[in-house]
Coordinates of C-alpha atoms in Angstrom, one line a residue:
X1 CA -48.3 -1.2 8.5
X2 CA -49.1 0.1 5.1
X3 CA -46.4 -0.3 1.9
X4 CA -46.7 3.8 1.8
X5 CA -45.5 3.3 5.4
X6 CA -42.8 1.5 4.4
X7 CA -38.9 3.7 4.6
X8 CA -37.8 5.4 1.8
X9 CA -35.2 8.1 0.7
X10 CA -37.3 11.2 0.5
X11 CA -35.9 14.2 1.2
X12 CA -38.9 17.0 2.6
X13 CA -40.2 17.3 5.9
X14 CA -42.8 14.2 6.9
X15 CA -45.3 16.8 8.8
X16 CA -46.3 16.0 12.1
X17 CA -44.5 12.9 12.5
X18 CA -41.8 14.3 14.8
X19 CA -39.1 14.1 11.5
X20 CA -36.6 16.3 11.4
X21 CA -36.9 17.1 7.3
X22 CA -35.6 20.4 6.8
X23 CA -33.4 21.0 9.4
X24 CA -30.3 20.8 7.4
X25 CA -29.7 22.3 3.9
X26 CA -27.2 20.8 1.7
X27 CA -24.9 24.0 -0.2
X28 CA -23.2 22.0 -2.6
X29 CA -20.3 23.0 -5.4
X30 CA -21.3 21.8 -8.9
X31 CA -18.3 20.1 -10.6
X32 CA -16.7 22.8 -13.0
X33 CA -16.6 19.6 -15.8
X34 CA -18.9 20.5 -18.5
X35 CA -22.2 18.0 -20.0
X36 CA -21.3 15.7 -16.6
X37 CA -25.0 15.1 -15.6
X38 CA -24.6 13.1 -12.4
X39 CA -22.4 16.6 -11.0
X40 CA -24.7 19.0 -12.8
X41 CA -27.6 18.0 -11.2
X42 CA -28.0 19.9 -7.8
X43 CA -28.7 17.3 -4.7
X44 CA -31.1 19.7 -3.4
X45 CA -34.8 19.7 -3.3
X46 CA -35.5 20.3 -6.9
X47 CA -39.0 18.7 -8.7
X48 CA -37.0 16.1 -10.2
X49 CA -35.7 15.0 -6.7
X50 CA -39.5 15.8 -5.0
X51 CA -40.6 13.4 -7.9
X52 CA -38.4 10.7 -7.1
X53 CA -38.8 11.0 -3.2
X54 CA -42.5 10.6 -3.4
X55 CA -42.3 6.9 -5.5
X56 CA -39.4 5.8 -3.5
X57 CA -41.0 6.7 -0.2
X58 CA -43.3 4.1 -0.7
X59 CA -41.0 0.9 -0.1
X60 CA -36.9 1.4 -1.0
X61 CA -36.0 0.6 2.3
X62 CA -38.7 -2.1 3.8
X63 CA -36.9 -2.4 6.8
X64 CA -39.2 -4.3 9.9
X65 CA -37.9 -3.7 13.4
X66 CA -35.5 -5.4 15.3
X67 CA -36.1 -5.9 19.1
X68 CA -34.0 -6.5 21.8
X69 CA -32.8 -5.9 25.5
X70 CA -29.7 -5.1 28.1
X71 CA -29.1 -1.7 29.4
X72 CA -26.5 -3.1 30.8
X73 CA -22.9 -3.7 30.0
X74 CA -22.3 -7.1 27.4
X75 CA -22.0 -9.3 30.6
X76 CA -25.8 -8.6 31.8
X77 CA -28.4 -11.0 30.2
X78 CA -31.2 -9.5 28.2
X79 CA -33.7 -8.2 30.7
X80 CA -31.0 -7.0 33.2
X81 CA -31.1 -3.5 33.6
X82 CA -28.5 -3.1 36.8
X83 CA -25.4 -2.9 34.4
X84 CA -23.5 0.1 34.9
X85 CA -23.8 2.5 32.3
X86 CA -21.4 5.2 33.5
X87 CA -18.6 2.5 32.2
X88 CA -18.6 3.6 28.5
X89 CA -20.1 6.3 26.8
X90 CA -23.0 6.5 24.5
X91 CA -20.9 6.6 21.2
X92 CA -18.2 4.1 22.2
X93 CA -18.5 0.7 21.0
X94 CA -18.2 -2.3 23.1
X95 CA -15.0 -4.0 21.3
X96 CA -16.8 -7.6 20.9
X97 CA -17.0 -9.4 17.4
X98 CA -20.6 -9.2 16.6
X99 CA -21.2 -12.8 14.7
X100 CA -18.8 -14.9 13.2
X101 CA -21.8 -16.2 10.5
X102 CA -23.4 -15.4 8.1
X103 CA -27.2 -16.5 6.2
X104 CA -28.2 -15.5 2.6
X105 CA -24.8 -13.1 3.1
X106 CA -26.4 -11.2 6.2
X107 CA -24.6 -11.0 9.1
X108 CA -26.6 -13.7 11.5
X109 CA -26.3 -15.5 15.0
X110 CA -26.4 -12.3 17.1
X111 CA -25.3 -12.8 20.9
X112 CA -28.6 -12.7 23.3
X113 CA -27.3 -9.1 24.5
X114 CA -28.1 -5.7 24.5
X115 CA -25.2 -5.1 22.0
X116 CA -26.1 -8.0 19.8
X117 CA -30.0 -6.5 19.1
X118 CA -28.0 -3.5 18.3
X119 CA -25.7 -5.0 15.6
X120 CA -28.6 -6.9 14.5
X121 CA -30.5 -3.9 13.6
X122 CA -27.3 -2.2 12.1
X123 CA -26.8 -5.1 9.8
X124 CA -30.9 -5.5 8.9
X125 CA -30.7 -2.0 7.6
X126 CA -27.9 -2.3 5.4
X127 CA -29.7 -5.5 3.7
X128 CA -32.9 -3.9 4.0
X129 CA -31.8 -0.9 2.0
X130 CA -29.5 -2.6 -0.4
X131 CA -30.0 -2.8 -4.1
X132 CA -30.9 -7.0 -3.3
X133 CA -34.2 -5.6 -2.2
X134 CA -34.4 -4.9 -6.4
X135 CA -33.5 -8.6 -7.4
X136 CA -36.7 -11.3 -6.8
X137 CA -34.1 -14.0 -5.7
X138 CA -32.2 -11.6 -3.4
X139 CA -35.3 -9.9 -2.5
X140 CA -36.6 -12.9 -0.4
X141 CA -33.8 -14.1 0.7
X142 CA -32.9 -10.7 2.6
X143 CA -36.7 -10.9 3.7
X144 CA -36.4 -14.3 5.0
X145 CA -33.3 -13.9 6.6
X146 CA -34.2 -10.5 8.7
X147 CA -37.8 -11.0 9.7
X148 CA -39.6 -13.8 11.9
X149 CA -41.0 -16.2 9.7
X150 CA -44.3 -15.0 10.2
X151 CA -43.7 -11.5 9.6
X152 CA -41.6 -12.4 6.5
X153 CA -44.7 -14.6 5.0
X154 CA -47.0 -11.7 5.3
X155 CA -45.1 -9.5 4.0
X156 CA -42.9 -11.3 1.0
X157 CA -46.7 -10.5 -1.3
X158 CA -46.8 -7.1 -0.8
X159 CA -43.2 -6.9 -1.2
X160 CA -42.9 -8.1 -4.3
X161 CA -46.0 -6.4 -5.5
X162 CA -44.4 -3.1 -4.7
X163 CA -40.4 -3.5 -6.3
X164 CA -42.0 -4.7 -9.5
X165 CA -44.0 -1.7 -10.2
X166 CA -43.6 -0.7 -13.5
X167 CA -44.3 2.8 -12.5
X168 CA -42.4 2.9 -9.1
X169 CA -39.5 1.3 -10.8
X170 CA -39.7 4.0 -14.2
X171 CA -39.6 6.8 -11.0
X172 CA -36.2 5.8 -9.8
X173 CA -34.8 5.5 -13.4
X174 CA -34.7 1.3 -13.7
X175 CA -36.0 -0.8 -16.1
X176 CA -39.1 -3.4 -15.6
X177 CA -36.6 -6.1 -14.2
X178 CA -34.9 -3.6 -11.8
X179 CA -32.2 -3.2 -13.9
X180 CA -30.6 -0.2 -14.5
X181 CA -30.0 1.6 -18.1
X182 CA -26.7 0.8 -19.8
X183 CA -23.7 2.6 -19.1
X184 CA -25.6 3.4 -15.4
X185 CA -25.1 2.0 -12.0
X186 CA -28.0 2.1 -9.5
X187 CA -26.7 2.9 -5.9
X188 CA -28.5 2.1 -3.3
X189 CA -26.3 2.2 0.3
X190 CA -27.1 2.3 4.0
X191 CA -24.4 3.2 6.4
X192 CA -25.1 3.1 10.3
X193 CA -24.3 6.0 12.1
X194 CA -25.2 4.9 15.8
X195 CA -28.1 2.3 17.6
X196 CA -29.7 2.8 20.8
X197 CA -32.1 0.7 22.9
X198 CA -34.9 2.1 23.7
X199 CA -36.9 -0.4 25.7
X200 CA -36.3 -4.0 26.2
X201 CA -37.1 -7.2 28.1
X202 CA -35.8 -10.5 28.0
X203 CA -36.8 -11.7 24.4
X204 CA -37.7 -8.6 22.6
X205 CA -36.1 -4.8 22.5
X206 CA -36.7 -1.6 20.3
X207 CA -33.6 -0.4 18.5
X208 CA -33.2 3.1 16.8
X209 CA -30.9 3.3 14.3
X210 CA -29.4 6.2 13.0
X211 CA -28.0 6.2 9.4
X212 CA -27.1 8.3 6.2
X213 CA -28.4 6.4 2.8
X214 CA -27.0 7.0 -0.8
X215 CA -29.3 6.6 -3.8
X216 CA -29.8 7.0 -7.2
X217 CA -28.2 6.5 -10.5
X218 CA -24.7 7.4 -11.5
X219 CA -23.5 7.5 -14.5
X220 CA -23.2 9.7 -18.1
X221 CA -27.0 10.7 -18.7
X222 CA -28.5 9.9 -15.4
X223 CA -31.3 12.2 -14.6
X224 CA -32.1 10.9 -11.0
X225 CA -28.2 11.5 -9.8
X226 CA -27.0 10.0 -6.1
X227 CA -28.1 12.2 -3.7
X228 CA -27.9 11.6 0.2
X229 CA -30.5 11.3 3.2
X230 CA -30.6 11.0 6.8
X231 CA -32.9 9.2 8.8
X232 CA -33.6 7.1 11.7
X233 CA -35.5 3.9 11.5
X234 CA -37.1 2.3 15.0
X235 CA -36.9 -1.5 15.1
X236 CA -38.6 -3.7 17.0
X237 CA -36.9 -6.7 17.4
X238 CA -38.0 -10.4 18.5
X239 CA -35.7 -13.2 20.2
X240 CA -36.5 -15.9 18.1
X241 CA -34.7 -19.4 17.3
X242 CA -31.6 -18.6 18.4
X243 CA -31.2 -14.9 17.0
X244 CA -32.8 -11.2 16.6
X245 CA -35.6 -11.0 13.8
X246 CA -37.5 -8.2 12.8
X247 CA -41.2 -7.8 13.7
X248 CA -41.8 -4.1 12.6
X249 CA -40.5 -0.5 12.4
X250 CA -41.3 3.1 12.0
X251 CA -38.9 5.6 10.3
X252 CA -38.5 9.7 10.8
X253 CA -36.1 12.3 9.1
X254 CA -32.8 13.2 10.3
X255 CA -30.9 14.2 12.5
X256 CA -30.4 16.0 9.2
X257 CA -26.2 17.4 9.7
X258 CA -25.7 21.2 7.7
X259 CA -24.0 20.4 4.6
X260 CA -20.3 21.4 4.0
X261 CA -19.1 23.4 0.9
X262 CA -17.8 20.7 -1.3
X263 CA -17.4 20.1 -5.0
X264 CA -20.4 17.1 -5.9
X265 CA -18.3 14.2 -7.4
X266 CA -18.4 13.2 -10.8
X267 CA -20.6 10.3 -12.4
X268 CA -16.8 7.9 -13.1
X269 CA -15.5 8.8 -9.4
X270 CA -19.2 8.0 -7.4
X271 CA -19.5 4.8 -9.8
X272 CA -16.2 3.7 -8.6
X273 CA -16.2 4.5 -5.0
X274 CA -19.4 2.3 -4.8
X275 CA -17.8 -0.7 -6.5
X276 CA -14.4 -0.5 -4.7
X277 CA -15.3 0.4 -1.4
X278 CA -17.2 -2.6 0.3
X279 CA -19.7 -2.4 2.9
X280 CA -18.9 -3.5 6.7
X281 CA -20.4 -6.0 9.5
X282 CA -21.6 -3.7 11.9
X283 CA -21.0 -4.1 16.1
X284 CA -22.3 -2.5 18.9

């Protein structure tokens, strides 16, 4: 797989790829608060956004694919497809603790289950698309920690190659170290809607994950404001040394939701709500 292939946070239609880009218009309420540039700048598809879409479209997200198996309920091994599925619906959760560890901060140690490749590929995403993926150190220690070793040799070049583009980097509003201008604070937040298997067999499964992502810059002067995206990324994920690791992915738009009427938030309330409200271990 290409870097261009790699998922990002554009928001137009993808063409003949099966996305669902456009589905879903956003009408959103400007804030009433005069010179606020975060809330005066629509989250629509305007050239600025179009701009930005086409440079982070080439890597922001670098997520690989998770893997895994079980139909079944969580007391069926990974290959076993006789669980009964007409015990819980597709939207309710199982109720087990998906790990009790962590490696480089990312959720690790995820149970041999249908449910575990699940949370694994929940959890992947949220590093995967975090603003880590920015820092070098961070960077390969999210990369090492979610793919197979193999995978994550291969790819760490190309990688780093792509986040330290001057020009990709310029796009999204951030200096040459990834760092954002003063008085600014890049967001860059996944949050897991729902997983489902799609195939699996005893050490490997594809997941699809459906999430919303936030990103952007917030902040007085920002001129790439936090907008938000839907997508769903396809994981295939390997059984490997005792937990799921990534092997590859492939990404589409939506389900894309319609847009309620609501004010947009201003630059002071989206900083804080990023840097108060913390992020989540995510379980099937």
């Amino acid at each position: 797989m290409s870097l261009g292939d790699e998922p990002g946070y554009g928001d137009g239609p993808r063409g003949e790829d099966g996305g669902y880009g456009g589905s879903g218009q956003t009408r959103t309420r400007l804030p009433d608060r005069p010179g606020d540039v975060y809330g005066g700048a629509r989250r629509g598809r305007g050239s600025s956004s179009r701009s930005l879409v086409t440079v982070v479209g080439v890597v922001v997200l670098l997520i690989a694919a998770i893997a895994f198996a079980n139909r079944g309920d969580d007391a069926a091994s990974p290959g076993d497809s006789s669980g009964d599925k007409a015990k819980t619906s597709p939207t309710a959760a199982s109720g087990n603790h998906p790990v009790t560890s962590k490696t480089a901060g990312i959720p690790s140690g995820f149970a041999h289950t249908g449910e575990g490749a699940q949370s694994a590929a929940a959890n992947y995403g949220v590093a995967l698309g975090s603003t880590g993926m920015f820092n070098a150190d961070q960077r390969h220690a999210i990369v090492d920690a979610v793919y197979t070793p193999e995978v994550a040799a291969a790819r760490q070049p190309d990688l780093d190659s792509a986040y330290t583009s001057e020009k990709f980097l310029m796009n999204i509003g951030l200096d040459k170290n990834g760092a954002a201008p003063a008085g600014q604070t890049f967001i860059s937040r996944i949050i897991p809607v729902g997983t489902k298997i799609k195939t699996s067999s005893t050490d490997s499964a594809t997941v699809e994950l459906w999430y919303t992502s936030l990103f952007g810059l917030s902040g007085d002067g920002s001129t790439n404001p936090v907008s938000e995206s839907w997508y769903t990324t396809t994981y295939q994920l390997k059984w490997i040394n005792g937990d799921w690791k990534v092997t590859d992915f492939t990404q589409k738009d939506g389900p894309v939701p319609v847009g309620r009427d609501q004010k947009a938030s201003t630059a002071d309330d989206m900083t804080k709500a990023v840097e108060e409200y913390g992020g989540f271990t995510y379980a099937r």
